[in-house]
mmCIF file of C-alpha atoms and ligand atoms in Angstrom:
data_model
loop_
_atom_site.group_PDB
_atom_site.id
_atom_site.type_symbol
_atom_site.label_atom_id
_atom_site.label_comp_id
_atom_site.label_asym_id
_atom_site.label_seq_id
_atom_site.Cartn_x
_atom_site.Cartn_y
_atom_site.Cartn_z
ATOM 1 C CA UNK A 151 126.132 169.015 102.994
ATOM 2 C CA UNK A 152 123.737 171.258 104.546
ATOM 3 C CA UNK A 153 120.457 169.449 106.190
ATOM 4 C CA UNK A 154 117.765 168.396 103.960
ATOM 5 C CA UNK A 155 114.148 170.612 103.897
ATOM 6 C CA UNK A 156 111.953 167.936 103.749
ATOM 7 C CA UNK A 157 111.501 163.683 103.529
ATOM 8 C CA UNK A 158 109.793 161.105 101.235
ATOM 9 C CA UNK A 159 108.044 158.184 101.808
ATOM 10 C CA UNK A 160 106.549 156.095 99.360
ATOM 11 C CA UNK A 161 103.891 153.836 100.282
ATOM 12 C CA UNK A 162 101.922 150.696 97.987
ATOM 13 C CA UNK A 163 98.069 150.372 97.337
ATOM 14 C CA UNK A 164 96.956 146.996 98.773
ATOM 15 C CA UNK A 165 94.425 144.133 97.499
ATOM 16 C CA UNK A 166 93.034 141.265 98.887
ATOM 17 C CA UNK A 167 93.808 138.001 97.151
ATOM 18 C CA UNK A 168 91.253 136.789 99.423
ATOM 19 C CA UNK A 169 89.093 138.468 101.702
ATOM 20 C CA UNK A 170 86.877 136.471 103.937
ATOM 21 C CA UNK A 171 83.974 138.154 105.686
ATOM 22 C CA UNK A 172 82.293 137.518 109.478
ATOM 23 C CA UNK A 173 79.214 138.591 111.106
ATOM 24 C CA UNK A 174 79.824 141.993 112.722
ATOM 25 C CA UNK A 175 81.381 142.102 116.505
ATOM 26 C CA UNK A 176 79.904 143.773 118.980
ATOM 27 C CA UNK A 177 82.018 146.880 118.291
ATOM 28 C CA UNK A 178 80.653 147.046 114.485
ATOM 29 C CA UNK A 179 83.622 146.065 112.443
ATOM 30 C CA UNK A 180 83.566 142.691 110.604
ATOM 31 C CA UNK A 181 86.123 139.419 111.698
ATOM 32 C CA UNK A 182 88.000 139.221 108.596
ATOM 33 C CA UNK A 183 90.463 136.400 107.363
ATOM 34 C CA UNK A 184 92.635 138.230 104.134
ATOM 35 C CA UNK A 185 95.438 138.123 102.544
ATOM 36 C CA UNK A 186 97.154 140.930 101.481
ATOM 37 C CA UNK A 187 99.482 142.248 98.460
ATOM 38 C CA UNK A 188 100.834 145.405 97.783
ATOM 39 C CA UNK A 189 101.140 146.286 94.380
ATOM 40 C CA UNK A 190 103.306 148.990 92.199
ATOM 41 C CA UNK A 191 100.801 151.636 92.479
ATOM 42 C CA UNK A 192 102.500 154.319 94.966
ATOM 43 C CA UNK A 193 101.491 157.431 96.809
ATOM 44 C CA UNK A 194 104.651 159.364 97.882
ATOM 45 C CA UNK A 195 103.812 161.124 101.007
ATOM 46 C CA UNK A 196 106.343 164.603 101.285
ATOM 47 C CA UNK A 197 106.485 165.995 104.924
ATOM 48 C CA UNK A 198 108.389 169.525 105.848
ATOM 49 C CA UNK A 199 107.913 172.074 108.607
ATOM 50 C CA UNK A 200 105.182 173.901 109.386
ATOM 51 C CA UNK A 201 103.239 176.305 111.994
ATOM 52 C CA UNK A 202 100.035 174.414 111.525
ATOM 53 C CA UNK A 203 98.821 171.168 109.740
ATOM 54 C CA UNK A 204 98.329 171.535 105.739
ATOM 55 C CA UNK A 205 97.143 169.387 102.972
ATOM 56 C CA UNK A 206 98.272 169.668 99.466
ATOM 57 C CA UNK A 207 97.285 166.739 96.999
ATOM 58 C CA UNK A 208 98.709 166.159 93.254
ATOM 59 C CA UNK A 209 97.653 163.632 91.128
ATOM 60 C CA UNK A 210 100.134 161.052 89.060
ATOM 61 C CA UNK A 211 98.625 160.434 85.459
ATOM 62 C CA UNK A 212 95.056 160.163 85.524
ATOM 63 C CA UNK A 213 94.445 159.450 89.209
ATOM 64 C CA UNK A 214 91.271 161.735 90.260
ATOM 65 C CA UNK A 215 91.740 164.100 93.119
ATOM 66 C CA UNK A 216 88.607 165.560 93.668
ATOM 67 C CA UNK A 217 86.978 163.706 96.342
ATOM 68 C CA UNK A 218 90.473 164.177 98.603
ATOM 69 C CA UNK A 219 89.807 166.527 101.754
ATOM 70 C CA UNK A 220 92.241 168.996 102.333
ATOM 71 C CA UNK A 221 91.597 170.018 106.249
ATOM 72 C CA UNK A 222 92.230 168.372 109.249
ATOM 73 C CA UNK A 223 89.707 165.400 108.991
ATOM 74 C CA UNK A 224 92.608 163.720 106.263
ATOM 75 C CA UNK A 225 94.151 161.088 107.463
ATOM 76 C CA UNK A 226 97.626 162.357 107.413
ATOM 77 C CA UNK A 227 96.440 164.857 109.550
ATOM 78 C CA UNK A 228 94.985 162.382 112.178
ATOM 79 C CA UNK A 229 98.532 160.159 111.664
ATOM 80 C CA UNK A 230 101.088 163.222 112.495
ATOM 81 C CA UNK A 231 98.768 164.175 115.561
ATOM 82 C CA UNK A 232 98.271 160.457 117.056
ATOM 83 C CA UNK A 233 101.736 160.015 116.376
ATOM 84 C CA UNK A 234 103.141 163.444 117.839
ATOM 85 C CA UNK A 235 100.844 163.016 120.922
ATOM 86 C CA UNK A 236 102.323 159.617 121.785
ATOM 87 C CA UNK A 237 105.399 161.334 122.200
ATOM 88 C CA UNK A 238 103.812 164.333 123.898
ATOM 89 C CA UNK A 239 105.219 166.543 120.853
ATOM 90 C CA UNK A 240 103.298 170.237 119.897
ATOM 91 C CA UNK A 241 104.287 169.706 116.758
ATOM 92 C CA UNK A 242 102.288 170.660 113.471
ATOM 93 C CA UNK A 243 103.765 169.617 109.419
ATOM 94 C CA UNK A 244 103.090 170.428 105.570
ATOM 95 C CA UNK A 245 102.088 167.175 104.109
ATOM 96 C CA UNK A 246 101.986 166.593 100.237
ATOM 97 C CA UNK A 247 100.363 163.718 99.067
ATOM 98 C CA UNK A 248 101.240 162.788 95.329
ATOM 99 C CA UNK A 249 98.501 159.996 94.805
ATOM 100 C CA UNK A 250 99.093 157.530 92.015
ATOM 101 C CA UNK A 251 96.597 155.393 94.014
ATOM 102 C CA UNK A 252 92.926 155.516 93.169
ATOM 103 C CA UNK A 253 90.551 157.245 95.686
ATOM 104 C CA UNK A 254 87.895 155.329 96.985
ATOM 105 C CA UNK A 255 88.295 152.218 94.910
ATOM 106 C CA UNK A 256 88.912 149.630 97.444
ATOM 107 C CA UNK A 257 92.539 149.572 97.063
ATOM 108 C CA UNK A 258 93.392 151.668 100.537
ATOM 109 C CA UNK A 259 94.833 154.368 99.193
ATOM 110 C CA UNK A 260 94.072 156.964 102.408
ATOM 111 C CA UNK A 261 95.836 153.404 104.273
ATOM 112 C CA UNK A 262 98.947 154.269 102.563
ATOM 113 C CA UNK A 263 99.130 157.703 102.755
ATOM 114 C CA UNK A 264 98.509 157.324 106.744
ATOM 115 C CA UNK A 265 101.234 154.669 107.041
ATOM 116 C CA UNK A 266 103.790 156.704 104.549
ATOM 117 C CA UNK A 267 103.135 160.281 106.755
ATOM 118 C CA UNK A 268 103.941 157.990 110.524
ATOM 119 C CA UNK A 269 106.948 156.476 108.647
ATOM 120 C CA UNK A 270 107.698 160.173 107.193
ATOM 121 C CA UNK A 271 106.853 162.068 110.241
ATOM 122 C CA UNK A 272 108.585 159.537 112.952
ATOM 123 C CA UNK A 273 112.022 160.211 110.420
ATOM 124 C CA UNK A 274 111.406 163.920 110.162
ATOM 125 C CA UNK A 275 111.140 164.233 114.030
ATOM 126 C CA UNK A 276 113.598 162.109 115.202
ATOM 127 C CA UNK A 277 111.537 160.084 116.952
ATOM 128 C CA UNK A 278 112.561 156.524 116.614
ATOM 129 C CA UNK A 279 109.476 154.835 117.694
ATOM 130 C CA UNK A 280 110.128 151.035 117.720
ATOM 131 C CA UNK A 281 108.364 149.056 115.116
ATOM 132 C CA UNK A 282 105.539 147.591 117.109
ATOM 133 C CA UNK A 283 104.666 151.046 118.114
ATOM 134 C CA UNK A 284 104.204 152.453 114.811
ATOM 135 C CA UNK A 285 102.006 149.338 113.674
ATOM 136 C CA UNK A 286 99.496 149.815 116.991
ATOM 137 C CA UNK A 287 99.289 153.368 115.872
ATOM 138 C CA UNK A 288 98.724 152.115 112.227
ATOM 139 C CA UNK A 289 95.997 149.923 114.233
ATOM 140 C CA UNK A 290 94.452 153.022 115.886
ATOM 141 C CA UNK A 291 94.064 154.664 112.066
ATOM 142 C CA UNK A 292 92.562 152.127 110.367
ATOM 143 C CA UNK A 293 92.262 148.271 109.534
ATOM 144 C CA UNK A 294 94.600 148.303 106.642
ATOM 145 C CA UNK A 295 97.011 150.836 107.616
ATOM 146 C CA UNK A 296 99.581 147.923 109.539
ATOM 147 C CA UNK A 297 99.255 146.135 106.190
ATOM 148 C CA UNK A 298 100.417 149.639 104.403
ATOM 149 C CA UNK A 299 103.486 149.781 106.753
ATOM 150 C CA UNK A 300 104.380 145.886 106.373
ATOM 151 C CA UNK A 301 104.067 145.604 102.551
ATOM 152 C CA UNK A 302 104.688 142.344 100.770
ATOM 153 C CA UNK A 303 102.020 139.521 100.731
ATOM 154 C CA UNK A 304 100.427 139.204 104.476
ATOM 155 C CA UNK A 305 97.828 137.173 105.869
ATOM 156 C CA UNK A 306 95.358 139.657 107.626
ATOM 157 C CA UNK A 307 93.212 138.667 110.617
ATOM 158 C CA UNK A 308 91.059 140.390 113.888
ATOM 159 C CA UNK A 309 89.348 143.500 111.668
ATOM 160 C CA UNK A 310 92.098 143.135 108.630
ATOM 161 C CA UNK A 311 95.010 144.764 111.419
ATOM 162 C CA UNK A 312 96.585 142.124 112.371
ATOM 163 C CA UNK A 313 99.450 141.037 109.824
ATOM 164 C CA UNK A 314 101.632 138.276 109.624
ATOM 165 C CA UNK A 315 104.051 138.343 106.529
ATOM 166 C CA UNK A 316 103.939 135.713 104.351
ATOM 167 C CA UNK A 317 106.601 133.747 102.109
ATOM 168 C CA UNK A 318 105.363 134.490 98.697
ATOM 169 C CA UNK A 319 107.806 133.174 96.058
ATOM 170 C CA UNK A 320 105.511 134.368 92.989
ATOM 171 C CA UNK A 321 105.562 137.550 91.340
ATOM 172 C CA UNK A 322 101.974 138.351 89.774
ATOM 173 C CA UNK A 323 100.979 141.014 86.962
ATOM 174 C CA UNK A 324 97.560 142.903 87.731
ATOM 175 C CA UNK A 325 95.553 144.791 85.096
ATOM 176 C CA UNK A 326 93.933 147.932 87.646
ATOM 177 C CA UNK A 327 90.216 149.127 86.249
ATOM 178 C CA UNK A 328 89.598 151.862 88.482
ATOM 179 C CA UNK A 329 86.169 153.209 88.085
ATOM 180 C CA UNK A 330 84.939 157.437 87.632
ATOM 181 C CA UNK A 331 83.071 156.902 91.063
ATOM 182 C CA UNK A 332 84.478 155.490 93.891
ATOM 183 C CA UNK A 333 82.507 152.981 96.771
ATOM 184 C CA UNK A 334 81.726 153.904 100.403
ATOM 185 C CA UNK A 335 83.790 151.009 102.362
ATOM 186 C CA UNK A 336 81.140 151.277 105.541
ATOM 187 C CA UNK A 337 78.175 151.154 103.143
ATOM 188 C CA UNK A 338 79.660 148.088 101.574
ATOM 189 C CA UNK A 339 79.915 145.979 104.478
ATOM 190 C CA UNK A 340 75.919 147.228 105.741
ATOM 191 C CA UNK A 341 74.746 146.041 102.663
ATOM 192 C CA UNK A 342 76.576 142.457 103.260
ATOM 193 C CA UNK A 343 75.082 142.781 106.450
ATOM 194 C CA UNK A 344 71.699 143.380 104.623
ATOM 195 C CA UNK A 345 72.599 140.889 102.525
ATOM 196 C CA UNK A 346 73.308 138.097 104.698
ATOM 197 C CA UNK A 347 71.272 138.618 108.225
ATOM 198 C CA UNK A 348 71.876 134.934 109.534
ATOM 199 C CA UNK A 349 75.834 135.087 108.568
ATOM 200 C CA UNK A 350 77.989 132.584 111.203
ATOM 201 C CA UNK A 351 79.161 134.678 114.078
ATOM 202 C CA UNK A 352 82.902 133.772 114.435
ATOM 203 C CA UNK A 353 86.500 134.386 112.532
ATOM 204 C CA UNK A 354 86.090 133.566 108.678
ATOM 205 C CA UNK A 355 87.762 130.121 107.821
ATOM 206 C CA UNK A 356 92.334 130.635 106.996
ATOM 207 C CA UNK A 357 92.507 131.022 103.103
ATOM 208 C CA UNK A 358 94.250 127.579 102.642
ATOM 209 C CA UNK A 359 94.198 127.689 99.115
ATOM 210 C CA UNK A 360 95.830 131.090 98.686
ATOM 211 C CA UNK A 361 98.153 131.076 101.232
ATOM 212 C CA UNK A 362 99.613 127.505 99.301
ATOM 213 C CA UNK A 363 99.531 129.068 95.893
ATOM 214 C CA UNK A 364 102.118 131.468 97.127
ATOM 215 C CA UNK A 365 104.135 128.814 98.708
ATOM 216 C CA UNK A 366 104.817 127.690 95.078
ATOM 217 C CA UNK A 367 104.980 131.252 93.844
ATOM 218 C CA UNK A 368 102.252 129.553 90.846
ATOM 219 C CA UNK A 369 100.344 132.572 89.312
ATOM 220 C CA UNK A 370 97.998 129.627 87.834
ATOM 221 C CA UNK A 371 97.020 128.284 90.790
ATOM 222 C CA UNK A 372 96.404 132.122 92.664
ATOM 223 C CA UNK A 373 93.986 132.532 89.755
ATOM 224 C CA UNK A 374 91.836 129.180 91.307
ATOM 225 C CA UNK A 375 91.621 130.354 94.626
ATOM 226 C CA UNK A 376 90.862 134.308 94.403
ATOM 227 C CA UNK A 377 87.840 135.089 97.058
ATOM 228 C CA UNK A 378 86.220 138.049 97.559
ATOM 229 C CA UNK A 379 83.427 138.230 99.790
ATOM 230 C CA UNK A 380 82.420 142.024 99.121
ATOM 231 C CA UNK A 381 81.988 141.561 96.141
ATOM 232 C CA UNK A 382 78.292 140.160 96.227
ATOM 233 C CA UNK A 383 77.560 143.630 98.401
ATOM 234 C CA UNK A 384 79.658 145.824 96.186
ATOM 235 C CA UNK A 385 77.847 144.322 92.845
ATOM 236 C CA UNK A 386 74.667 145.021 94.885
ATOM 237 C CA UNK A 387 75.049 148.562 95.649
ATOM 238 C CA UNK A 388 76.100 149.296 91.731
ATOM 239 C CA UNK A 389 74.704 146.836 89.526
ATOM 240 C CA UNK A 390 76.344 148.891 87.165
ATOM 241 C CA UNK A 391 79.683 147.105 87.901
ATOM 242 C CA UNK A 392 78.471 143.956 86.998
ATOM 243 C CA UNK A 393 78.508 144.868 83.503
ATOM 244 C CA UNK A 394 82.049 146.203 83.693
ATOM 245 C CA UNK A 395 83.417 143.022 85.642
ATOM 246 C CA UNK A 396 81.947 141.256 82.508
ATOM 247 C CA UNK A 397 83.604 143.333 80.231
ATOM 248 C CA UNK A 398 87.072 142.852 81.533
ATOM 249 C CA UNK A 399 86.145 138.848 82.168
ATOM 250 C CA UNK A 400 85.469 139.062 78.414
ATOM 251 C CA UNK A 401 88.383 141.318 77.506
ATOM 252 C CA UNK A 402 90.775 139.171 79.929
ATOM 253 C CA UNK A 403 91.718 135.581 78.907
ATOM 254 C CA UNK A 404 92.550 134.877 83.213
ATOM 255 C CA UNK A 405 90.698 135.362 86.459
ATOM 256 C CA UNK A 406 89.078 138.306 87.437
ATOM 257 C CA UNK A 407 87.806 140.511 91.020
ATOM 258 C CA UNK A 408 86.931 143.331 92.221
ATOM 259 C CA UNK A 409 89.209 144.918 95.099
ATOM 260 C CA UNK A 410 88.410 145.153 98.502
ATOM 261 C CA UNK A 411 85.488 146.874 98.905
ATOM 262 C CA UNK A 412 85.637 147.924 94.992
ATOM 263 C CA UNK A 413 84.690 149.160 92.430
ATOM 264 C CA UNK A 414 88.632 148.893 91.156
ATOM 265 C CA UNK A 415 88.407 145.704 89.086
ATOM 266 C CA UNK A 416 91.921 143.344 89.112
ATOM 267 C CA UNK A 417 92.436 141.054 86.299
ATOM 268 C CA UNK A 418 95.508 139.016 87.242
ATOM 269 C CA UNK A 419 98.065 138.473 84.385
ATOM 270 C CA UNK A 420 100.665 135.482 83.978
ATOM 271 C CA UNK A 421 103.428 138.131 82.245
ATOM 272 C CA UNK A 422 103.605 141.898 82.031
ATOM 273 C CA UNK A 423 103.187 141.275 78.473
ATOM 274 C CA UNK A 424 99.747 139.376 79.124
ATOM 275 C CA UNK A 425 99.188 142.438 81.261
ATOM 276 C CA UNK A 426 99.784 144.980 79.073
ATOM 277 C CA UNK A 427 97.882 143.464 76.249
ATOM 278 C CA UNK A 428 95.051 143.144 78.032
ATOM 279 C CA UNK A 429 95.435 146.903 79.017
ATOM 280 C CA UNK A 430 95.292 147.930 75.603
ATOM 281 C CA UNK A 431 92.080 146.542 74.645
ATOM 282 C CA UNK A 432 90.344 147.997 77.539
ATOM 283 C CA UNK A 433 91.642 151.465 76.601
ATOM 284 C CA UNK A 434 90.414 150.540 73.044
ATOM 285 C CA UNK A 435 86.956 150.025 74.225
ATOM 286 C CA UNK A 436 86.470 152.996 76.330
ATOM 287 C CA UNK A 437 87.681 152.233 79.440
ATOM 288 C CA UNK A 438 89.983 155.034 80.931
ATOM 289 C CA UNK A 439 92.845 155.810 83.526
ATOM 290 C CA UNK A 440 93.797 151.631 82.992
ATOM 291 C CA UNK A 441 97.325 150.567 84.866
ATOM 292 C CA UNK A 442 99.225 147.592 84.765
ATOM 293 C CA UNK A 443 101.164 147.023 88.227
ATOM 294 C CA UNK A 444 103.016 144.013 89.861
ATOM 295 C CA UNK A 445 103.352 142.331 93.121
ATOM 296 C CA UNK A 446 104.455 141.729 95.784
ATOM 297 C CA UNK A 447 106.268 144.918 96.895
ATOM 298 C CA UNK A 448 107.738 146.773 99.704
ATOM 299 C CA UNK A 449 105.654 148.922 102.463
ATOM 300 C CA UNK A 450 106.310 152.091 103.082
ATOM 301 C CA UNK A 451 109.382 153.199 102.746
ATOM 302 C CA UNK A 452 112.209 156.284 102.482
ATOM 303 C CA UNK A 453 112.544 157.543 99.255
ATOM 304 C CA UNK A 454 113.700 161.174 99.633
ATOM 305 C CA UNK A 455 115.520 163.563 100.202
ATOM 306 C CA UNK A 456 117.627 161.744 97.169
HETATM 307 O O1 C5P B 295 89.190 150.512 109.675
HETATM 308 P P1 C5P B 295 88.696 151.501 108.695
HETATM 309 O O2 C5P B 295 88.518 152.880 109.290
HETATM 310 O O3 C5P B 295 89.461 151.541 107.427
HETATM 311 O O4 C5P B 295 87.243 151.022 108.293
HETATM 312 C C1 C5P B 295 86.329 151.835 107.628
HETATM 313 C C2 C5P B 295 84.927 151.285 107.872
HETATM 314 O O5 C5P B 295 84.777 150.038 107.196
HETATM 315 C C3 C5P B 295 84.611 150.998 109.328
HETATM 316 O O6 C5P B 295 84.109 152.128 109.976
HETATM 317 C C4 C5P B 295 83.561 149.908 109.209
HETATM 318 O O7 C5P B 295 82.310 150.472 108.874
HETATM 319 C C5 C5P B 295 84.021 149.129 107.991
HETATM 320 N N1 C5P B 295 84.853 147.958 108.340
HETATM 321 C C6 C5P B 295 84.261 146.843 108.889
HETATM 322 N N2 C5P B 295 85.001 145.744 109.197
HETATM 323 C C7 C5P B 295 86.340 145.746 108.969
HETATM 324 C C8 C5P B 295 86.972 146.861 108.395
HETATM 325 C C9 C5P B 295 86.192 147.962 108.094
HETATM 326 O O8 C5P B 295 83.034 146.828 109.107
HETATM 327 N N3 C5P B 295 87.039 144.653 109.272
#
C-alpha cells in the first residue's frame, strides 16, 4: 500500500444550551458559565504538503463562503504555525476547508476548522503531542476551539476554554436557521457591555437546570431550561432578528434560541421527524439554506485517507 497524500479530519459546529454571561475581566474577555453540544453540522478540514501555507475553501450545500479569508490571517493558518512552532518545526501545509458549517453565525465554525487542522496537522507530522497539549494550544486559538477538539455535551467555564465533558444520556434534534449575514462575536459582547454597565463582576452562576436535564437525557425538560444571555445584545444589534426568531417560534411547536453569539436561530425538536417537519415549513415561507442536525456528537476526528 503505498503512503497516503493527504489526511481528513472532520470537526462539529458547537451551541450553547446555555450560555451565561459575566462582567468583562481585566483582560477584556467575558467569565462565562456554558454548556456545550456539538451537533451534525461538519467542516472536514484536508491537510497535504506544501512549500508555503494555502487556503482553499468549498462550500457543502448552501453554506456561504464569501466572507472566508484565504491568506494567512485564517485560522488554520495560525493553528499549523502555533502548533509547528511548539515543536520547533519549519514546516508550511495546503489546507482545504470543506465548510458545511455556517460562517459567522454563532455556531464556531472557524473553532472547528482550527481544532480539525491541529488534530490533522499533529497526524500528518507525526507529532504525537499529548492531549493536554493540543487543548492549551486550542486555548491559545480561541475560547471555543478546546470545546471543538472535545466534542460531545461539555460544561464550559474561565472565557468558554475550559471543558469538562459531561454525561448526556439524551439525543436532541435541532432545526439550524442560519441567516444571509452573519454577527461580529466581539461586537456582540460590547453591546452587552453597553447594555448592561452595572453587570455583577464574578463567574456566571453553574447551569443547574441544564446540566440535570441531560442527566435524564429528557429533551422536554432541555427545552425549560435553554439560556442565552447574548441574545438580548444580538437582538439589539439587528432588530431585524427579532422578527425571524418570531417566525420560527410561530412556525415551531417547541422552544426556541438563537446560537451563541447568533444570528443562527435553533429550534430544538423532540424527533427528527418533528425536525424535519418543521424544516419544511420554513423553506415554504421563504426561509433558505434550513438544516436539520442532531446531538450530541464526536469532536474532531480522523476521517481520511479512507
Ligand atoms: O476567543 P475568541 O477569539 O473566539 O473570541 C473572539 C472575541 O469574542 C474576543 O476577542 C472577545 O471580544 C469576545 N469574547 C469575549 N468573552 C469570551 C469569549 C469571546 O469577550 N468569553
Amino acid at each position: 500500500m503505498s503512503a497516503p497524500d493527504s489526511i481528513t479530519v472532520r470537526a462539529p459546529a458547537k451551541i450553547n444550551l446555555s450560555l451565561a454571561v459575566g462582567a468583562p475581566r481585566p483582560d477584556g474577555f467575558h467569565p462565562l458559565n456554558t454548556v456545550y453540544q456539538a451537533i451534525s453540522l461538519y467542516d472536514d478540514v484536508r491537510v497535504c504538503d506544501a512549500p508555503q501555507w494555502q487556503v482553499e475553501v468549498t462550500p457543502l450545500g448552501e453554506v456561504d463562503v464569501s466572507a472566508v479569508p484565504l491568506d494567512e490571517s485564517n485560522i488554520v493558518v495560525r493553528a499549523g504555525r502555533l502548533l509547528a512552532g511548539r515543536h520547533g518545526l519549519d514546516r508550511a501545509a495546503r489546507i482545504e476547508i470543506h465548510k458545511g458549517i455556517p460562517v459567522a453565525g454563532g455556531m464556531a465554525g472557524g473553532s472547528a476548522d482550527a481544532a480539525a487542522a491541529l488534530v490533522a496537522l499533529d497526524r500528518w507530522w507525526a507529532l504525537e503531542t499529548a492531549d493536554d497539549d493540543l487543548l492549551a494550544l486550542a486555548a491559545e486559538l480561541g475560547s471555543d476551539v478546546p470545546f471543538a477538539l472535545v466534542g460531545g455535551s461539555a460544561h464550559g467555564t474561565g472565557r468558554g476554554e475550559r471543558v469538562e465533558p459531561l454525561t448526556d444520556r439524551g439525543s436532541y434534534w435541532w432545526v439550524v436557521v442560519p441567516d444571509q449575514d452573519g454577527l461580529s462575536t466581539p461586537e456582540v459582547y460590547r453591546e452587552f457591555d453597553r447594555l448592561h454597565p452595572e453587570w455583577p463582576d464574578g463567574d456566571p452562576p453553574d447551569p443547574v437546570g441544564v446540566l440535570s436535564a441531560l442527566m435524564s437525557g429528557n429533551a422536554g425538560h432541555l427545552g425549560d431550561y435553554l439560556r442565552n444571555d447574548l441574545e438580548e445584545p444580538a437582538l439589539s444589534l439587528r432588530p431585524a432578528l427579532a422578527e425571524r426568531v418570531a417566525t420560527v417560534e410561530r412556525t415551531h411547536a417547541g422552544p426556541v434560541l438563537l446560537s451563541g453569539s447568533g444570528p443562527t436561530v435553533l429550534a430544538l425538536a423532540r424527533s427528527r421527524e418533528e425536525a424535519t417537519g418543521t424544516r419544511q415549513r420554513l423553506v415554504e415561507i421563504g426561509f433558505r439554506a434550513v438544516l436539520v442536525a442532531t446531538g450530541p456528537v464526536a469532536g474532531a476526528h480522523v476521517v481520511g485517507p479512507t
